[in-house]
Coordinates of C-alpha atoms in Angstrom, one line a residue:
Chain L
M1 CA -3.6 164.7 -35.0
K2 CA -3.5 166.3 -38.4
M3 CA -1.6 169.6 -38.4
R4 CA -3.3 172.3 -40.4
I5 CA -1.5 175.6 -40.9
S6 CA -2.4 178.3 -43.4
R7 CA 0.2 179.9 -45.6
R8 CA -0.5 183.2 -43.9
D9 CA 0.1 181.8 -40.5
F10 CA 3.2 179.9 -41.6
I11 CA 4.8 183.1 -43.0
K12 CA 3.7 185.1 -40.0
N13 CA 5.0 182.7 -37.4
G14 CA 8.2 182.1 -39.4
A15 CA 9.0 185.8 -39.7
M16 CA 8.2 186.3 -36.0
G17 CA 10.5 183.5 -35.0
L18 CA 13.3 184.8 -37.2
V19 CA 13.1 188.3 -35.9
G20 CA 12.8 187.1 -32.3
G21 CA 15.9 184.9 -32.8
I22 CA 17.9 187.7 -34.2
I23 CA 16.9 190.0 -31.3
I24 CA 17.7 187.4 -28.7
Y25 CA 21.0 186.4 -30.4
S26 CA 22.3 190.0 -30.8
G27 CA 20.7 191.4 -27.6
I28 CA 21.5 189.0 -24.9
P29 CA 25.3 189.1 -25.2
A30 CA 25.3 192.8 -25.1
V31 CA 23.1 192.7 -22.0
L32 CA 25.2 190.1 -20.3
Q33 CA 28.5 191.7 -21.3
G34 CA 27.2 195.0 -19.9
F35 CA 27.3 193.4 -16.5
T36 CA 30.8 192.0 -16.8
S37 CA 32.7 194.2 -19.1
T38 CA 35.0 196.8 -17.6
D39 CA 36.1 198.3 -20.9
A40 CA 32.8 199.7 -22.3
G41 CA 33.4 203.0 -23.8
K42 CA 37.1 203.0 -23.2
A43 CA 39.1 205.2 -25.6
V44 CA 41.3 203.6 -28.3
R45 CA 44.8 203.2 -26.8
L46 CA 47.4 204.4 -29.3
K47 CA 50.6 203.7 -27.4
G48 CA 52.3 200.4 -26.7
P49 CA 53.1 199.1 -23.2
D50 CA 56.3 201.2 -23.1
G51 CA 54.3 204.4 -23.7
E52 CA 55.5 204.8 -27.2
E53 CA 53.9 204.5 -30.6
H54 CA 55.7 201.9 -32.7
Y55 CA 55.6 201.0 -36.4
W56 CA 57.6 197.8 -36.3
R57 CA 58.7 196.0 -39.4
F58 CA 60.7 192.8 -40.0
I59 CA 62.9 192.3 -43.1
V60 CA 64.2 188.9 -44.2
D61 CA 67.1 189.0 -46.7
T62 CA 67.1 185.6 -48.3
G63 CA 70.2 186.4 -50.2
K64 CA 72.2 186.5 -47.0
C65 CA 70.8 183.5 -45.1
I66 CA 73.3 180.7 -44.7
G67 CA 70.8 178.2 -43.2
C68 CA 72.8 177.8 -40.0
G69 CA 69.6 177.6 -37.9
K70 CA 70.9 179.7 -35.1
C71 CA 67.7 181.7 -35.2
V72 CA 65.5 178.6 -34.8
R73 CA 67.4 177.4 -31.7
A74 CA 67.6 180.9 -30.2
C75 CA 63.8 181.3 -30.7
K76 CA 63.1 178.1 -28.9
L77 CA 65.4 178.9 -26.0
E78 CA 64.2 182.4 -25.7
N79 CA 60.5 181.6 -25.8
D80 CA 60.4 178.2 -24.1
V81 CA 59.2 176.4 -27.2
P82 CA 59.5 172.6 -27.2
L83 CA 62.7 171.5 -28.9
D84 CA 60.9 168.9 -31.0
P85 CA 61.0 169.7 -34.7
E86 CA 57.2 169.9 -35.0
Y87 CA 56.8 172.9 -32.8
N88 CA 58.3 176.1 -34.3
R89 CA 57.7 179.8 -34.1
T90 CA 60.3 180.3 -36.8
W91 CA 62.0 177.9 -39.1
V92 CA 64.3 177.9 -42.2
E93 CA 63.2 176.4 -45.5
R94 CA 65.6 175.1 -48.1
Y95 CA 64.6 175.7 -51.7
V96 CA 66.0 173.8 -54.6
V97 CA 65.1 174.9 -58.2
T98 CA 66.0 172.5 -61.0
D99 CA 66.9 173.2 -64.6
N100 CA 63.2 172.1 -65.4
D101 CA 62.0 174.8 -62.9
E102 CA 60.8 172.1 -60.5
V103 CA 60.8 173.5 -57.0
F104 CA 61.7 171.3 -54.0
V105 CA 61.2 172.6 -50.5
D106 CA 62.3 171.1 -47.2
S107 CA 63.3 172.2 -43.8
P108 CA 65.4 169.5 -42.1
N109 CA 64.2 169.5 -38.5
A110 CA 63.1 173.1 -39.1
A111 CA 66.9 173.7 -39.4
I112 CA 67.4 173.8 -35.7
D113 CA 70.7 171.9 -36.2
G114 CA 71.5 173.7 -39.4
C115 CA 71.2 172.2 -42.8
T116 CA 74.4 170.2 -43.0
A117 CA 73.1 166.8 -41.8
E118 CA 71.6 165.9 -45.2
T119 CA 72.9 168.1 -48.1
V120 CA 70.9 168.7 -51.2
R121 CA 73.1 166.2 -53.1
E122 CA 72.5 163.5 -50.4
K123 CA 68.8 164.1 -50.4
Y124 CA 67.9 164.6 -54.0
G125 CA 70.7 162.7 -55.7
D126 CA 71.5 163.6 -59.3
L127 CA 69.0 166.4 -59.6
D128 CA 70.0 169.1 -62.1
V129 CA 70.1 171.9 -59.6
K130 CA 69.8 175.3 -61.1
K131 CA 69.9 177.1 -57.8
S132 CA 69.3 176.6 -54.2
F133 CA 68.7 179.0 -51.3
F134 CA 67.3 179.4 -47.8
V135 CA 64.2 181.2 -46.8
P136 CA 63.6 181.9 -43.1
K137 CA 59.9 181.9 -42.1
L138 CA 58.0 183.3 -39.2
C139 CA 54.7 184.9 -38.3
N140 CA 54.0 187.7 -40.8
Q141 CA 52.1 189.7 -38.2
C142 CA 49.5 190.5 -40.9
E143 CA 47.6 193.8 -40.7
E144 CA 44.6 191.8 -41.8
P145 CA 45.1 188.7 -39.8
P146 CA 42.9 185.8 -40.9
C147 CA 43.7 183.9 -37.7
V148 CA 42.2 186.6 -35.5
G149 CA 38.9 186.6 -37.4
V150 CA 38.3 182.9 -37.0
C151 CA 38.9 182.6 -33.3
P152 CA 35.6 181.6 -31.7
V153 CA 36.5 182.8 -28.3
G154 CA 38.5 186.0 -29.1
A155 CA 41.6 184.6 -27.6
T156 CA 43.9 185.9 -30.4
Y157 CA 44.2 189.5 -31.1
A158 CA 46.4 192.2 -32.5
T159 CA 48.2 194.7 -30.2
R160 CA 48.1 198.4 -31.1
E161 CA 51.4 198.0 -32.8
G162 CA 50.0 195.2 -34.9
V163 CA 51.7 192.2 -33.3
V164 CA 49.3 189.3 -33.2
L165 CA 49.2 187.6 -29.9
V166 CA 47.3 184.7 -28.2
D167 CA 45.7 185.1 -24.8
M168 CA 46.8 181.8 -23.4
K169 CA 44.2 181.9 -20.6
A170 CA 41.3 182.4 -23.1
C171 CA 42.5 180.0 -25.8
I172 CA 40.6 176.7 -25.9
G173 CA 42.9 175.0 -28.4
C174 CA 40.3 174.4 -31.1
K175 CA 43.0 175.0 -33.8
Y176 CA 40.8 177.0 -36.2
C177 CA 43.5 179.6 -36.4
I178 CA 46.1 177.0 -37.4
Q179 CA 43.8 176.2 -40.4
A180 CA 43.2 179.9 -41.1
C181 CA 46.9 181.0 -41.2
P182 CA 48.1 180.8 -44.8
Y183 CA 51.7 180.9 -43.6
G184 CA 51.6 177.9 -41.2
A185 CA 52.9 180.1 -38.4
R186 CA 50.8 178.6 -35.6
F187 CA 51.0 175.4 -33.6
L188 CA 49.4 173.8 -30.6
D189 CA 51.7 173.8 -27.6
P190 CA 51.6 170.1 -26.5
R191 CA 52.1 171.0 -22.8
L192 CA 49.3 173.5 -22.3
R193 CA 47.1 172.5 -25.2
V194 CA 46.9 176.1 -26.3
I195 CA 48.0 177.8 -29.5
D196 CA 51.5 179.4 -29.6
K197 CA 53.0 181.5 -32.3
C198 CA 55.8 184.0 -33.0
T199 CA 55.3 187.2 -31.0
W200 CA 58.3 188.9 -32.6
C201 CA 59.6 188.4 -29.0
Y202 CA 57.1 190.8 -27.7
H203 CA 58.8 190.8 -24.3
R204 CA 62.1 191.9 -26.0
I205 CA 60.8 194.5 -28.5
T206 CA 58.8 196.3 -25.8
K207 CA 62.1 196.7 -24.0
G208 CA 63.9 198.0 -27.1
L209 CA 65.7 194.8 -27.8
P210 CA 65.5 193.0 -31.2
P211 CA 63.8 189.6 -31.4
A212 CA 66.1 186.8 -30.4
C213 CA 66.3 185.4 -34.0
V214 CA 67.5 188.9 -35.2
A215 CA 70.0 189.2 -32.3
V216 CA 71.7 185.9 -33.0
C217 CA 71.7 186.0 -36.8
P218 CA 75.4 186.0 -37.8
V219 CA 74.8 187.4 -41.3
E220 CA 72.1 190.0 -40.8
A221 CA 69.6 188.0 -42.9
R222 CA 67.0 189.1 -40.3
L223 CA 66.4 192.7 -39.5
F224 CA 63.9 194.3 -37.2
G225 CA 63.2 197.9 -36.4
D226 CA 60.8 200.8 -36.1
I227 CA 60.3 202.6 -39.4
R228 CA 59.7 205.9 -37.6
D229 CA 63.1 205.7 -36.0
P230 CA 65.5 207.7 -38.3
E231 CA 68.4 205.6 -37.1
S232 CA 66.7 202.4 -38.1
Q233 CA 68.3 200.2 -40.7
V234 CA 64.9 198.7 -41.4
G235 CA 63.4 202.2 -42.1
R236 CA 66.2 203.0 -44.5
M237 CA 65.8 199.7 -46.3
I238 CA 62.1 200.1 -46.7
R239 CA 62.8 203.4 -48.4
E240 CA 65.6 202.1 -50.6
E241 CA 65.2 198.4 -51.2
R242 CA 62.7 196.6 -53.4
L243 CA 60.8 194.4 -51.0
G244 CA 58.3 191.5 -51.5
I245 CA 55.8 189.9 -49.2
L246 CA 54.6 186.3 -49.1
K247 CA 51.3 185.4 -50.8
P248 CA 50.3 189.0 -51.6
D249 CA 47.2 187.7 -53.4
L250 CA 45.6 186.8 -50.0
G251 CA 45.3 190.4 -48.9
T252 CA 46.7 189.7 -45.5
E253 CA 49.1 192.7 -45.6
P254 CA 52.1 191.1 -43.8
M255 CA 54.5 193.3 -41.8
V256 CA 57.4 190.9 -42.7
Y257 CA 59.1 191.9 -45.9
Y258 CA 61.4 189.7 -48.0
I259 CA 64.4 190.7 -50.1
G260 CA 65.2 188.3 -53.0
L261 CA 62.0 186.4 -53.3
E262 CA 61.9 183.7 -56.0
K263 CA 58.7 182.9 -57.8
G264 CA 58.4 179.5 -56.3
V265 CA 58.6 180.8 -52.7
R266 CA 55.2 180.7 -51.0
Chain X
M1 CA -0.8 172.6 -32.3
K2 CA -0.2 175.8 -30.4
H3 CA 1.6 174.0 -27.6
L4 CA 4.0 172.5 -30.1
V5 CA 4.9 175.9 -31.4
R6 CA 5.3 177.3 -27.9
A7 CA 7.5 174.4 -27.0
G8 CA 9.6 174.9 -30.1
V9 CA 10.1 178.6 -29.4
L10 CA 11.0 177.9 -25.9
L11 CA 13.5 175.3 -26.9
V12 CA 15.1 177.8 -29.3
I13 CA 15.3 180.5 -26.6
V14 CA 16.8 178.1 -24.1
L15 CA 19.4 176.8 -26.6
L16 CA 20.4 180.3 -27.6
F17 CA 20.6 181.4 -24.0
V18 CA 22.8 178.4 -23.1
F19 CA 25.1 179.1 -26.1
V20 CA 25.4 182.7 -25.2
V21 CA 26.1 182.0 -21.5
L22 CA 28.6 179.2 -22.2
R23 CA 30.4 181.4 -24.7
L24 CA 30.7 184.2 -22.2
V25 CA 33.0 182.1 -20.1
P26 CA 36.0 181.9 -22.4
V27 CA 35.5 185.1 -24.4
P28 CA 37.5 188.0 -22.9
D29 CA 35.6 191.1 -21.8
A30 CA 37.1 193.4 -24.4
W31 CA 36.7 191.1 -27.4
E32 CA 36.7 193.0 -30.7
S33 CA 36.5 196.4 -28.9
F34 CA 38.4 198.0 -31.8
G35 CA 38.5 195.7 -34.8
F36 CA 41.4 193.3 -34.6
Y37 CA 42.8 195.1 -31.6
R38 CA 41.3 194.0 -28.4
G39 CA 41.1 196.5 -25.6
G40 CA 41.4 195.5 -22.0
G41 CA 44.9 196.6 -21.0
D42 CA 48.4 195.6 -22.0
P43 CA 49.2 192.1 -23.1
E44 CA 51.2 191.7 -19.8
E45 CA 51.5 188.0 -20.0
W46 CA 53.7 188.5 -23.1
V47 CA 55.5 191.6 -22.0
N48 CA 56.6 190.1 -18.7
K49 CA 58.3 187.0 -20.2
P50 CA 62.0 186.8 -19.1
V51 CA 64.6 187.9 -21.7
Q52 CA 67.0 185.0 -22.2
H53 CA 69.4 186.4 -24.8
I54 CA 70.8 189.3 -22.9
G55 CA 73.4 190.6 -25.4
S56 CA 77.2 190.4 -25.7
S57 CA 78.3 193.5 -23.8
I58 CA 77.7 191.9 -20.4
C59 CA 80.2 189.1 -21.3
N60 CA 83.0 191.7 -21.1
D61 CA 82.5 192.0 -17.4
C62 CA 84.2 188.7 -16.8
H63 CA 85.7 187.5 -20.1
E64 CA 87.7 190.5 -21.1
D65 CA 90.4 188.4 -22.7
K66 CA 88.1 186.7 -25.1
Y67 CA 85.9 189.7 -25.6
G68 CA 88.9 191.8 -26.6
V69 CA 90.0 189.3 -29.2
W70 CA 86.5 188.9 -30.6
E71 CA 86.0 192.7 -30.8
G72 CA 88.9 193.1 -33.3
S73 CA 88.0 190.1 -35.4
K74 CA 85.8 189.3 -38.4
H75 CA 83.4 187.5 -36.0
I76 CA 82.5 190.8 -34.4
A77 CA 79.3 190.6 -36.5
I78 CA 78.2 187.6 -34.4
D79 CA 76.8 187.8 -30.9
C80 CA 78.4 185.8 -28.2
E81 CA 75.0 184.1 -27.7
T82 CA 74.8 183.0 -31.3
C83 CA 77.3 180.2 -30.6
H84 CA 77.3 180.1 -26.8
G85 CA 73.5 180.1 -26.3
P86 CA 71.4 182.4 -24.1
A87 CA 73.3 183.8 -21.2
R88 CA 70.6 184.9 -18.7
L89 CA 70.8 181.9 -16.4
H90 CA 74.6 182.0 -16.6
V91 CA 74.7 185.6 -15.5
E92 CA 71.9 185.4 -12.9
E93 CA 72.4 182.0 -11.4
G94 CA 75.9 181.0 -12.5
A95 CA 74.6 178.2 -14.7
G96 CA 77.2 176.6 -16.9
M97 CA 77.3 177.3 -20.6
V98 CA 78.1 174.4 -22.9
I99 CA 79.4 174.8 -26.4
N100 CA 80.2 172.1 -28.9
T101 CA 83.9 172.6 -29.8
A102 CA 83.9 170.1 -32.6
G103 CA 84.2 171.1 -36.3
E104 CA 80.5 170.4 -36.9
E105 CA 79.6 173.5 -34.9
C106 CA 81.8 175.6 -37.2
G107 CA 80.3 173.7 -40.1
L108 CA 76.8 175.0 -39.2
C109 CA 77.9 178.2 -40.9
H110 CA 81.1 177.3 -42.8
A111 CA 80.4 173.8 -44.3
E112 CA 80.2 173.9 -48.1
L113 CA 76.6 173.9 -49.2
I114 CA 75.1 174.8 -52.6
S115 CA 72.2 176.5 -50.9
R116 CA 74.5 179.1 -49.3
P117 CA 75.3 182.5 -50.9
S118 CA 78.5 181.9 -52.9
G119 CA 80.3 184.8 -51.4
F120 CA 80.1 183.4 -47.9
P121 CA 83.3 181.7 -46.7
Q122 CA 82.7 177.9 -47.0
V123 CA 85.1 175.0 -46.7
D124 CA 85.0 171.2 -46.8
V125 CA 85.4 171.0 -43.0
V126 CA 86.6 167.4 -43.0
S127 CA 89.4 167.7 -45.6
M128 CA 90.6 171.1 -44.5
A129 CA 91.1 170.1 -40.9
G130 CA 92.5 166.7 -41.9
G131 CA 91.0 165.0 -38.9
E132 CA 91.8 167.8 -36.5
E133 CA 89.2 170.1 -35.0
C134 CA 89.0 173.5 -36.6
I135 CA 90.0 175.2 -33.3
T136 CA 93.4 173.5 -33.4
C137 CA 94.5 176.2 -35.8
H138 CA 91.6 178.8 -35.8
N139 CA 90.7 180.8 -32.7
P140 CA 86.9 180.9 -33.0
H141 CA 86.9 184.4 -31.5
D142 CA 89.3 185.6 -34.2
P143 CA 89.4 183.0 -36.9
R144 CA 92.0 184.7 -39.0
A145 CA 94.4 185.4 -36.1
G146 CA 97.7 183.7 -36.5
M147 CA 96.9 182.7 -40.1
P148 CA 99.0 181.2 -41.5
P149 CA 99.6 179.1 -38.4
E150 CA 102.8 179.4 -36.5
I151 CA 105.0 176.4 -36.4
S152 CA 104.6 174.9 -33.0
H153 CA 108.2 173.5 -32.8
V154 CA 111.7 174.9 -33.1
V155 CA 112.7 175.1 -36.8
G156 CA 116.5 175.2 -36.2
G157 CA 118.2 172.1 -37.6
R158 CA 115.1 171.1 -39.5
E159 CA 115.6 172.9 -42.8
D160 CA 113.8 170.3 -44.9
C161 CA 110.1 170.7 -43.8
L162 CA 108.9 168.3 -46.4
L163 CA 110.9 165.6 -44.8
C164 CA 108.0 165.3 -42.3
H165 CA 105.2 167.3 -43.8
S166 CA 104.4 165.6 -47.0
Q167 CA 101.0 165.3 -48.5
H168 CA 101.7 162.0 -50.0
D169 CA 103.4 160.5 -47.0
P170 CA 101.5 161.6 -43.9
L171 CA 103.4 161.5 -40.8
L172 CA 103.6 160.7 -37.2
M173 CA 104.2 164.3 -36.3
G174 CA 102.5 167.5 -37.2
P175 CA 99.3 167.9 -39.2
P176 CA 98.8 164.8 -41.3
E177 CA 97.5 166.9 -44.1
V178 CA 97.9 170.6 -44.9
P179 CA 95.3 172.6 -46.8
H180 CA 97.7 173.5 -49.7
A181 CA 100.1 171.7 -52.0
L182 CA 103.6 171.6 -50.5
E183 CA 105.9 170.9 -53.4
E184 CA 106.0 174.4 -54.9
Y185 CA 106.9 176.0 -51.6
T186 CA 110.5 176.0 -50.6
D187 CA 110.5 178.5 -47.7
C188 CA 107.8 177.4 -45.3
V189 CA 109.1 179.7 -42.5
S190 CA 108.5 182.8 -44.6
C191 CA 104.8 182.4 -43.9
H192 CA 104.7 180.0 -41.0
G193 CA 107.0 181.7 -38.5
S194 CA 108.2 179.8 -35.6
E195 CA 108.5 182.6 -33.2
E196 CA 107.2 185.9 -34.6
F197 CA 103.5 186.6 -34.6
K198 CA 102.0 186.6 -38.0
G199 CA 99.1 189.1 -37.5
A200 CA 95.8 188.9 -39.2
A201 CA 94.9 187.8 -42.7
T202 CA 97.5 188.1 -45.4
P203 CA 96.8 191.3 -47.3
Q204 CA 96.0 191.0 -51.0
I205 CA 98.2 193.0 -53.4
P206 CA 95.9 195.7 -54.8
H207 CA 97.5 195.6 -58.3
D208 CA 98.1 192.8 -60.7
L209 CA 101.6 191.2 -60.8
E210 CA 102.2 190.7 -64.5
G211 CA 105.5 192.1 -65.6
R212 CA 106.4 193.0 -62.0
A213 CA 108.7 190.2 -61.1
D214 CA 110.9 192.1 -58.7
C215 CA 108.6 193.2 -55.8
F216 CA 111.6 194.8 -54.1
L217 CA 111.9 197.4 -56.8
C218 CA 109.1 199.3 -55.1
H219 CA 108.7 197.5 -51.8
S220 CA 111.9 198.1 -50.0
A221 CA 113.4 200.6 -47.6
G222 CA 113.1 204.2 -49.0
R223 CA 110.9 203.2 -51.9
V224 CA 107.2 203.6 -52.6
K225 CA 105.9 201.2 -49.9
P226 CA 108.5 199.5 -47.8
L227 CA 108.0 196.1 -46.4
P228 CA 106.7 195.8 -42.9
E229 CA 109.4 195.4 -40.3
D230 CA 108.8 191.7 -39.7
H231 CA 109.4 191.0 -43.4
V232 CA 112.9 192.3 -43.5
G233 CA 115.4 189.7 -44.8
R234 CA 113.0 187.8 -46.9
A235 CA 113.6 186.9 -50.5
A236 CA 111.7 188.5 -53.3
D237 CA 110.6 185.2 -54.8
S238 CA 108.7 184.3 -51.7
C239 CA 106.2 187.2 -51.7
S240 CA 103.6 185.3 -53.8
N241 CA 103.6 182.4 -51.4
C242 CA 101.2 184.4 -49.3
H243 CA 100.2 187.5 -51.2
R244 CA 98.1 187.2 -54.3
S245 CA 96.9 190.0 -56.5
E246 CA 93.2 190.9 -56.2

C-alpha cells in the first residue's frame, strides 16, 4: 500500500499529536496525584521539627585541621556508615603544593585512621614541598542543590532549614545524584542500595546538639551553629571572618564556609 | 492509512499512561510542593536516629577521678568521645569501651607531619618515647601533669644519675633514652623530684635573661617575686634547666 499524505494533513496531525501528548503528559499526573496526595494546598511550613526556625551554617577552618581523622570515624559510628574507605559522609583531604605550584591531593582511607600511616615524604618522595595542609570535606547543603533537581523520583529534598536529605524509602538507587553533586558528597550504601549522604547529623542538630564531627574535633576546625543565635560562635565568625566556599562558579550556594582556602582547593 | 495513525496515537497514549502510573509508585506525594523543599511532614526517619555521641558531661557520673583531672588540663578542649568513641551503648547497655593505649593513638594528633599547622604540638613519637608508650610518662587526661616526670626510685645514695642514665650507654634500668641531652645537666633532681609533686608545665620566664645572671637578686624571699615554696634551697644556676625566657 502506498501511503499518501498531504503537507496540510501532515502538519495538522503532527500538531494535534503534539498538543495531545502535552496535555496527557501534564494532565494525567495531576489527576492521578489528586487522588493520592494528602498535601494539596498545604501551607508552606516555616519551622523545623523542633518548632523553631533555624539558619544553620557550618564553618571549616583549614588552618586548624591536624588531619587526625577523628571526625571521619565519629561520623561513621554516629550514622552507621560502613567503615570501608569508599563510603564516606565526610572525609579529610591532604593537599601538597610544590615549589612549581603543582597540587597533589589524597585522602588516605578518607583519613579514618588519621594521616600518619603514609606521610607526604613517604608517598611523594623528594618532592619540593612548598606547603601542605588538610581540608575536611562534607556535604555543602547547597541552597541551590543540583542533586535534588536531578532525582527522577523526588527522593532527595531540602528541609525547610536547607538540609538536603534522602528519603530512603523512595530512593531507587539510580545514582543520578552522585553524578550531579560537584562535591562528591554522595555515595550508594551497599547494604540497602540507596543513596546516603551527610545530613549534618540531622537527628542531633534538631535536638540542639552539634554534628558528631564537630563534637569530636579536638582543634575546633569544624564549627556549627545557628547564625540567628546571638551566642553562636559561627554567627560571630560569619560577621567577622573572611570566608570562602567551594566551587563558587557553579552557583550552588553552599552553606558550608571555609577559612583559609588555597587556590588549588576544589 | 487511518488505522495506522489511530494505532500510533493509541500506542503513545498507552506508553505515556504506563510511564505516568509507574512513576507514581516511587514518587512521594508531596514532591516539589515548594521548590526544593518537599512538603509532607517532618523528615522523621532522620530526626529519630539514635544519638551515639552523647557528650562528655555524663562521664562524670561514674568517672569523677579522670573527669576531674581532664577538666583542669590542656586536653579539656577535647571531648571524651574524641578518643574513647561514642558512649551511648556504654551508658545505656553497659557495653565496654575499647581504646588503643599505644603511642600511635597519640600520634594521630601529635605525630610530626608537614601538613599540620606549625603551631600545633608535634613530636617524633618513636624517638621521644624511646620504645616506651607515651602514657608511661604522660597522663592522657592531663598530658602536662607531672612534667618533668618524677623519678620513680629513691635518689638517696645515687648522686651520679649519669651513671645509669646515659644517652650513649643505654641501660638496664630506667628509660633507655631521655628526650634531652644529659651532659649539661648536673642537678637532675632540681627538675625531676623524687618525692615532691612537680605541678603542671614549667612556666616560661616572661623577660629575657641577658645580663641577669643572678636570678635570686629578684626572686628570693622578700624580693620582687619570691620563689615558690617547693623551690626553696635550690641553686641559682639551675633555674635555666627548666625555665626558659619567652
